[in-house]
Structures are given as structure tokens and as C-alpha cells.
C-alpha atoms as one frame of an Amber mdcrd trajectory, in Angstrom:
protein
 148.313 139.238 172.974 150.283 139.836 170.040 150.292 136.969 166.896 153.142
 134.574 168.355 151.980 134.229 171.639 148.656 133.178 170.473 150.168 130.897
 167.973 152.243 129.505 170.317 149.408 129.164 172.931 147.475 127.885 170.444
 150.129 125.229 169.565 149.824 124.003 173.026 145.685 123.721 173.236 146.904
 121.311 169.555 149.815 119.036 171.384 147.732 118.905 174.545 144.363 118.223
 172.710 146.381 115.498 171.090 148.368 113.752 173.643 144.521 113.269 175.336
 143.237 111.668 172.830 146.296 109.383 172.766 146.472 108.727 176.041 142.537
 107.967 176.233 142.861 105.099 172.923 146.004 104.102 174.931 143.754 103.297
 177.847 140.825 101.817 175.533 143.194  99.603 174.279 144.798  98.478 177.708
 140.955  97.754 179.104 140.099  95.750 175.853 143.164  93.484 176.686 142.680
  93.450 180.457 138.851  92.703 180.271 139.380  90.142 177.678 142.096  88.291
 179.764 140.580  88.548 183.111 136.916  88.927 182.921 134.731  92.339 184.006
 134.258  91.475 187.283 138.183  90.500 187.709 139.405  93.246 186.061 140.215
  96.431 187.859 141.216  99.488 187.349 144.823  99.490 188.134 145.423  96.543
 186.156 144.235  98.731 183.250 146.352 101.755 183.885 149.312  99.302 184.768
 148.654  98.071 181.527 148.197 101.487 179.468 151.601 102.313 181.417 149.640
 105.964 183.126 149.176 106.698 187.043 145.420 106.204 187.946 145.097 109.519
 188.377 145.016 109.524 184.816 142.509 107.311 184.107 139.624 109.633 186.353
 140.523 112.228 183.955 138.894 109.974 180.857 136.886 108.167 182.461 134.220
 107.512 185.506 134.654 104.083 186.772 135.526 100.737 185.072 132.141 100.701
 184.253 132.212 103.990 182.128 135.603 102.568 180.096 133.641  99.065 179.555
 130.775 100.513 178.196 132.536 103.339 176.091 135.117 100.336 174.686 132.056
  98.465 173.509 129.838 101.485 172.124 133.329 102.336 169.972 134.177  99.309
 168.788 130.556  98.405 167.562 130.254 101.637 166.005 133.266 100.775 164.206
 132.074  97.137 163.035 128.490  99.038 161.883 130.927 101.766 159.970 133.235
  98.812 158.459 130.323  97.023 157.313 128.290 100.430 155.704 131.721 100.737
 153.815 132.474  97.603 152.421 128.523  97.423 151.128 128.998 100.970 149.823
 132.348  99.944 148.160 130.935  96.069 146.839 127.326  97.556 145.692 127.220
  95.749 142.976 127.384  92.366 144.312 124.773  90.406 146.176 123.641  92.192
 149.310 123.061  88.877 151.991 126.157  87.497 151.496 128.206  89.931 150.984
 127.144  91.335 154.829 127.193  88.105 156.552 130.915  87.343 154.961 131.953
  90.857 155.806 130.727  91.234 159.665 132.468  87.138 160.219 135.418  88.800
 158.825 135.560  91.726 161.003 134.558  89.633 164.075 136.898  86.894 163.349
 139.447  89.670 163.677 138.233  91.282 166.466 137.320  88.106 168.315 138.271
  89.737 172.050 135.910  92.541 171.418 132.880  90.342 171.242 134.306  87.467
 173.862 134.316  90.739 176.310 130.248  91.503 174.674 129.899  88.161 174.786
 131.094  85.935 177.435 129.199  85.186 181.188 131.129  87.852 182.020 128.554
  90.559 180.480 125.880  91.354 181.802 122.096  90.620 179.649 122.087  94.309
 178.291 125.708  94.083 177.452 125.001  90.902 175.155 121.882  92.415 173.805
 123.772  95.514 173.305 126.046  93.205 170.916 123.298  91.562 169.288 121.568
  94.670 168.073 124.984  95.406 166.649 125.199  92.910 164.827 121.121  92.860
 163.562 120.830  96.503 163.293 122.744  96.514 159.051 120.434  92.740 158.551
 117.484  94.346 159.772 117.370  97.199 157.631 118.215  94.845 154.373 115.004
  92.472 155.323 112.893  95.099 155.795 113.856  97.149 152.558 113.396  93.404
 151.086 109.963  93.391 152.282 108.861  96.676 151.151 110.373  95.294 147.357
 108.062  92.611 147.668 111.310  90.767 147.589 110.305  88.400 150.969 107.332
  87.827 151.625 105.582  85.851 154.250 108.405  86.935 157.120 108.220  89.325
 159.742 111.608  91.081 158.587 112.627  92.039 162.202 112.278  88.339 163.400
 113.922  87.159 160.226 117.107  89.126 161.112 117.189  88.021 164.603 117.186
  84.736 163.343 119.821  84.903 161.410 121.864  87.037 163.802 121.587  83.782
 166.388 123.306  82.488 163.569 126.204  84.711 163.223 126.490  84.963 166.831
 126.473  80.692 167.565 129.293  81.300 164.643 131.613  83.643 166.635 130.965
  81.711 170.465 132.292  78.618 168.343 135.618  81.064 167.769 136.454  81.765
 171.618 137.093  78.063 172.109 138.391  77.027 168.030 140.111  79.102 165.441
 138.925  76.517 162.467 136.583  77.321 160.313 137.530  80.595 159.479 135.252
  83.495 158.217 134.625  82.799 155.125 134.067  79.047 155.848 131.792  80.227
 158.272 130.144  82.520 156.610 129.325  79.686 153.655 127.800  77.241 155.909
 125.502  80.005 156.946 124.502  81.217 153.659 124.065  77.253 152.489 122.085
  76.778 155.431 119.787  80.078 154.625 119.547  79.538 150.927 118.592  76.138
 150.892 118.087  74.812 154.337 118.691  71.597 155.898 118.361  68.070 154.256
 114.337  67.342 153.265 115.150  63.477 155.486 115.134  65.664 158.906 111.510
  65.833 158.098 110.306  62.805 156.824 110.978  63.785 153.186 112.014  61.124
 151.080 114.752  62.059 148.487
């Protein structure tokens, strides 16, 4: 094979290579708007390829089942809230660590509201949920525990603390698949209120 027929062949492996990978985030995308709209169990898969505008055929050369493209449009997208998150703390390191995590995943969920109402909703099953729980605790987990090991908080057991406050974050974004007020940052200051100074000393008897 002489030099232009392998760069030529090679060109080809390139436009071919690249036209998969569009046509699989084509297909990603179409799934994330058909499972948000209908539901899992609605959903099906030629309302996905109908919407990703490619023959089925296509599809069972990405993917398994409907099940496969669920699970693979959650695993990405999560993976991409935990890499947003590591790069705005990387990029903000100088400012507090709590806050600035709980404003920045509201902010990326607020935006991406019809990834987590797909996590989310009835719709998913327990592991699913859990699967976008642990998301969300995995970056408050490891901030609690370094916290602990600074002597920083004591008296909490730092995995429990960050579930805790992930039921928190998570009550925050079920409120969003029915309202669109308060937004994220609104949001995420009622939390951090709540967490730095808790609720009202009259709940429990306390006088003024």
C-alpha cells in the first residue's frame, strides 16, 4: 500500500470514527428528551430513533436495549455533573468549600433539570435513584470526611452527614419538576442558612 492510499484509508477510519460518535450523542440526546417526556416504561425505542432522525437499525449498532441507552445516558451525564463540579472547586479554591459546592451542583441541576426528573421521578427504578444520590453525595462526602480528619467537625459521622445534606439538595431539585421559582442560588441559600444556623430555637421550646 503505497502513502496515499493509506492516507486516504486512513481518512476514512477518521470521518467514519467521527460520524459514530455523532450519531451515538445524537441518539443520547433523543433518549434524554424522549424518556423525560414520556417516562421509561413509555418510552420505546422507535420513539427514540424517530426522534434522533436514524433507522433502528442504527440504534443496535450503539446500543443493547433501551435499557443499555438509559443507563449509559445517566452514567454520562453524572459523570459530567461530578467533572463540572471538580472544576469549578479547582477554579474557585480560594473561596469557601460548602457553599461554594452546594451553589454549584443547584446550578448545574437547575440546568439540567430533565436529567435528574428521568434519575429521579417514579419512573426509575430504586437503584436508578440511588444511583443519582451517590452522584450527588459522592464530591460532599469526600469534603466531610477530609473535614473530619482536620479536626474541622467533630462529633458527626461524615458519611451520614453528607447524606443528610444530599436529602437536602435532592428535596431542592423534586421542588423544580413541578416550580421553576426559587432558582439556584435562592435555593442553594436557604440550604446553607438552614445548615449554618439551623432552624428557629421556638421549634424546641427555646425561648428567644
Amino acid at each position: 500500500m503505497n502513502d496515499d492510499s493509506q492516507t486516504t484509508e486512513q481518512d476514512g477510519q477518521r470521518r467514519n470514527t467521527r460520524r459514530r460518535t455523532r450519531t451515538r450523542a445524537e441518539l443520547l440526546l433523543a433518549a434524554r428528551k424522549v424518556f423525560a417526556e414520556r417516562g421509561y416504561h413509555e418510552a420505546n425505542i422507535a420513539e427514540i430513533t424517530q426522534a434522533a432522525d436514524v433507522g433502528v437499525g442504527t440504534f443496535y449498532l450503539h446500543f443493547r436495549d433501551k435499557d443499555e441507552v438509559f443507563n449509559t445516558l445517566l452514567d454520562e451525564g453524572f459523570q459530567d455533573m461530578r467533572d463540572h463540579v471538580a472544576a469549578i472547586v479547582t477554579q474557585q479554591a480560594a473561596k469557601p468549600i460548602l457553599p461554594l459546592l452546594v451553589t454549584t451542583i443547584f446550578r448545574y441541576a437547575y440546568e439540567q433539570r430533565d436529567l435528574f426528573l428521568i434519575a429521579l421521578t417514579g419512573q426509575a427504578t430504586r437503584t436508578r435513584t440511588f444511583r443519582a444520590q451517590a452522584a450527588l453525595a459522592g464530591a460532599l462526602t469526600q469534603l466531610f470526611e477530609n473535614a473530619s480528619r482536620d479536626k474541622l467537625l467533630t462529633g458527626y459521622h461524615a458519611p451520614v452527614l453528607a447524606r443528610f445534606v444530599t436529602g437536602m439538595i435532592t428535596q431542592g431539585i423534586y421542588w423544580w419538576f413541578e416550580h421553576d421559582e426559587p432558582g439556584p442560588d435562592a435555593m442553594a441559600e436557604q440550604v446553607l442558612r438552614l445548615l449554618q444556623h439551623g432552624l428557629p430555637g421556638q421549634l424546641f421550646g427555646h425561648e428567644r
